[in-house]
Short mmCIF file of C-alpha atoms in Angstrom, two decimals:
data_model
loop_
_atom_site.label_atom_id
_atom_site.label_comp_id
_atom_site.label_asym_id
_atom_site.label_seq_id
_atom_site.Cartn_x
_atom_site.Cartn_y
_atom_site.Cartn_z
CA MET A 1 0.13 -0.04 0.12
CA LYS A 2 0.88 3.33 -0.64
CA ARG A 3 1.42 6.49 1.56
CA ARG A 4 -1.36 8.51 -0.19
CA GLU A 5 -3.38 5.29 -0.37
CA LEU A 6 -2.86 4.60 3.27
CA PHE A 7 -3.58 8.72 4.28
CA SER A 8 -6.40 8.19 1.93
CA SER A 9 -8.08 4.89 3.67
CA LEU A 10 -7.38 6.71 7.11
CA ALA A 11 -9.58 9.92 6.33
CA SER A 12 -11.80 8.34 4.18
CA PRO A 13 -14.27 8.13 6.92
CA PHE A 14 -14.11 12.34 7.33
CA LYS A 15 -14.28 13.00 4.06
CA LYS A 16 -17.59 14.23 2.68
CA ASN A 17 -19.71 12.32 0.45
CA ASP A 18 -21.38 15.29 -0.90
CA GLU A 19 -19.66 16.21 -4.92
CA LYS A 20 -20.96 19.80 -4.19
CA LEU A 21 -22.26 19.40 -8.45
CA GLU A 22 -24.72 21.95 -8.14
CA THR A 23 -21.49 24.31 -8.23
CA ILE A 24 -20.46 25.31 -11.99
CA ILE A 25 -16.85 25.04 -13.12
CA ARG A 26 -17.10 25.76 -16.71
CA PRO A 27 -14.24 23.96 -18.85
CA PRO A 28 -11.47 26.96 -19.50
CA TYR A 29 -12.40 27.42 -23.32
CA PHE A 30 -15.38 29.63 -22.99
CA GLN A 31 -15.94 33.40 -24.27
CA GLU A 32 -19.19 33.84 -22.90
CA GLU A 33 -21.23 32.45 -19.70
CA SER A 34 -24.50 32.93 -21.10
CA ASP A 35 -23.53 30.80 -23.99
CA PHE A 36 -23.92 27.58 -22.23
CA SER A 37 -27.74 28.10 -20.93
CA LYS A 38 -28.07 29.45 -25.14
CA ILE A 39 -26.41 26.61 -26.61
CA CYS A 40 -24.73 23.88 -24.85
CA VAL A 41 -28.50 23.07 -24.16
CA THR A 42 -29.21 21.98 -27.63
CA CYS A 43 -26.26 20.02 -27.93
CA GLU A 44 -26.99 16.20 -28.78
CA ASP A 45 -23.53 14.50 -29.13
CA LYS A 46 -22.25 16.16 -25.97
CA SER A 47 -18.78 15.41 -27.18
CA CYS A 48 -17.05 17.99 -24.72
CA THR A 49 -17.55 15.12 -22.07
CA THR A 50 -16.78 12.04 -23.96
CA VAL A 51 -13.11 13.47 -25.30
CA CYS A 52 -11.92 14.62 -22.08
CA GLU A 53 -9.01 12.20 -21.13
CA GLU A 54 -9.41 12.92 -17.80
CA ASN A 55 -13.68 12.75 -17.13
CA ILE A 56 -13.79 15.30 -15.22
CA ILE A 57 -16.20 17.27 -17.67
CA LEU A 58 -20.05 15.83 -16.94
CA ILE A 59 -23.47 17.29 -17.80
CA SER A 60 -25.42 19.25 -15.56
CA GLU A 61 -28.96 18.83 -15.38
CA ASP A 62 -29.71 22.01 -17.38
CA GLY A 63 -27.80 20.29 -20.17
CA THR A 64 -24.47 22.47 -19.63
CA PRO A 65 -21.13 21.13 -19.21
CA LEU A 66 -19.35 21.65 -15.65
CA LEU A 67 -16.40 20.42 -14.59
CA ASN A 68 -15.64 17.71 -11.47
CA PHE A 69 -12.43 17.56 -9.66
CA ALA A 70 -13.83 14.36 -7.58
CA ASN A 71 -11.71 11.87 -10.02
CA SER A 72 -8.79 14.22 -11.67
CA GLY A 73 -7.75 17.39 -12.66
CA CYS A 74 -7.67 19.22 -16.40
CA THR A 75 -4.62 18.88 -18.60
CA TYR A 76 -5.73 22.01 -20.90
CA CYS A 77 -5.49 19.49 -23.71
CA ASP A 78 -7.77 21.49 -25.91
CA GLU A 79 -9.68 18.25 -26.99
CA CYS A 80 -13.06 19.53 -25.43
CA ALA A 81 -12.83 22.82 -27.28
CA ILE A 82 -11.51 20.74 -30.15
CA ALA A 83 -14.93 18.72 -30.01
CA CYS A 84 -17.60 21.20 -29.31
CA LYS A 85 -19.14 21.55 -32.68
CA ASP A 86 -20.92 24.78 -31.67
CA ASP A 87 -17.94 26.83 -30.98
CA VAL A 88 -19.23 27.18 -27.08
CA LEU A 89 -15.41 26.38 -26.39
CA GLN A 90 -12.84 27.39 -28.51
CA VAL A 91 -9.16 26.45 -28.00
CA GLU A 92 -8.23 30.48 -28.70
CA ASN A 93 -10.43 31.07 -25.53
CA ARG A 94 -8.19 29.19 -23.46
CA LYS A 95 -7.81 30.37 -19.98
CA ASN A 96 -7.37 29.30 -16.69
CA ILE A 97 -10.10 27.79 -14.70
CA GLN A 98 -12.21 30.48 -12.34
CA VAL A 99 -11.41 28.80 -9.64
CA ARG A 100 -8.71 29.24 -6.67
CA PHE A 101 -7.25 26.70 -4.86
CA SER A 102 -5.77 27.25 -1.01
CA ILE A 103 -5.15 25.28 1.90
CA ASP A 104 -7.42 24.66 4.76
CA VAL A 105 -4.73 24.62 7.52
CA LEU A 106 -7.02 23.09 10.06
CA LYS A 107 -7.70 19.88 7.97
CA CYS A 108 -4.17 19.88 6.61
CA MET A 109 -2.03 16.89 7.64
CA SER A 110 1.16 19.01 7.28
CA TRP A 111 -0.17 21.75 8.93
CA ASN A 112 -1.03 19.46 11.63
CA GLN A 113 2.88 18.19 11.71
CA THR A 114 2.01 15.03 9.96
CA MET A 115 4.55 14.40 7.04
CA CYS A 116 2.53 14.54 3.52
CA PHE A 117 3.08 15.86 -0.04
CA SER A 118 0.04 14.74 -1.74
CA CYS A 119 -1.01 18.11 -3.48
CA LYS A 120 2.47 18.81 -3.85
CA ASP A 121 3.45 15.71 -6.04
CA PRO A 122 0.71 15.92 -8.51
CA CYS A 123 1.34 20.29 -9.42
CA LEU A 124 2.85 20.17 -12.67
CA ASP A 125 3.07 24.27 -11.99
CA ASP A 126 5.18 23.84 -8.80
CA ALA A 127 2.68 26.23 -6.98
CA ILE A 128 2.08 24.64 -3.69
CA LYS A 129 5.49 25.50 -1.90
CA PHE A 130 6.22 24.38 1.81
CA LEU A 131 7.99 26.21 4.07
CA GLY A 132 9.79 23.72 6.03
CA MET A 133 8.41 20.01 5.52
CA PHE A 134 5.20 21.16 7.20
CA ARG A 135 3.31 24.22 5.90
CA PRO A 136 2.02 24.36 2.67
CA GLU A 137 0.78 27.26 0.67
CA ILE A 138 -0.69 27.55 -2.93
CA ASN A 139 1.07 30.85 -5.14
CA ASN A 140 -1.73 31.42 -6.92
CA ASP A 141 0.44 33.46 -9.53
CA LEU A 142 1.79 30.09 -10.48
CA CYS A 143 -1.32 27.83 -10.34
CA THR A 144 -3.32 27.59 -13.61
CA SER A 145 -6.03 26.19 -11.08
CA CYS A 146 -6.07 22.09 -13.04
CA GLY A 147 -7.29 20.76 -9.62
CA PHE A 148 -5.18 18.44 -9.31
CA CYS A 149 -4.56 18.46 -6.02
CA VAL A 150 -8.08 18.12 -4.86
CA LYS A 151 -8.52 14.33 -5.67
CA VAL A 152 -4.98 13.23 -4.01
CA CYS A 153 -5.73 15.60 -0.57
CA PRO A 154 -6.31 12.69 2.00
CA THR A 155 -7.96 14.85 4.29
CA ASP A 156 -9.85 17.35 1.90
CA ALA A 157 -8.14 20.29 2.79
CA ILE A 158 -7.80 22.07 -0.16
CA LYS A 159 -10.44 24.61 -1.13
CA MET A 160 -11.85 25.93 -3.91
CA GLU A 161 -13.67 29.16 -4.54
CA ILE A 162 -15.11 30.62 -7.83
CA VAL A 163 -13.50 33.64 -9.06
CA LYS A 164 -16.36 34.97 -11.33
CA GLU A 165 -15.40 38.02 -14.35
CA ASN A 166 -15.36 40.70 -11.98
CA ASN A 167 -13.38 39.11 -9.25
CA ASP A 168 -16.54 38.32 -6.96
CA LYS A 169 -15.50 35.12 -5.09
CA GLU A 170 -18.02 32.23 -4.31
CA ILE A 171 -16.40 29.68 -1.43
CA ILE A 172 -17.36 26.03 -1.98
#
């Protein structure tokens, strides 16, 4: 059993079962948020979901695509934008996912004197820095909001806040 699997199994009784899918996090290739409710609802093949190599694009109850980081993160591979026949998602509109991540120091094992690098290991952007061995912080200037750190955290200490176009934040 790997260290991460051990920590996950120990922390699983403390994790919340609600996936919070009601919060809408969109794929990172759109121009206008309103296009989702105008155009995506009429899309029949939902090809953005089938081409996603990480299987993080789901279709919400209203028929629009959303991201769910419960199983993986976004590689920014462009495949969902290429597959979108209605041009709601376009490669030229690529931007960081409109989420800002932070670490809940009360839940974080490292902040509570247990050596854990679960969030740092999958971070391709090297955005998670440790002060010594026990104090991880997310550098939002380096973070692309890919979400790979979310699933691997054994104590659900990675928090998300949606960053809206006008810089308003909705903590989830």
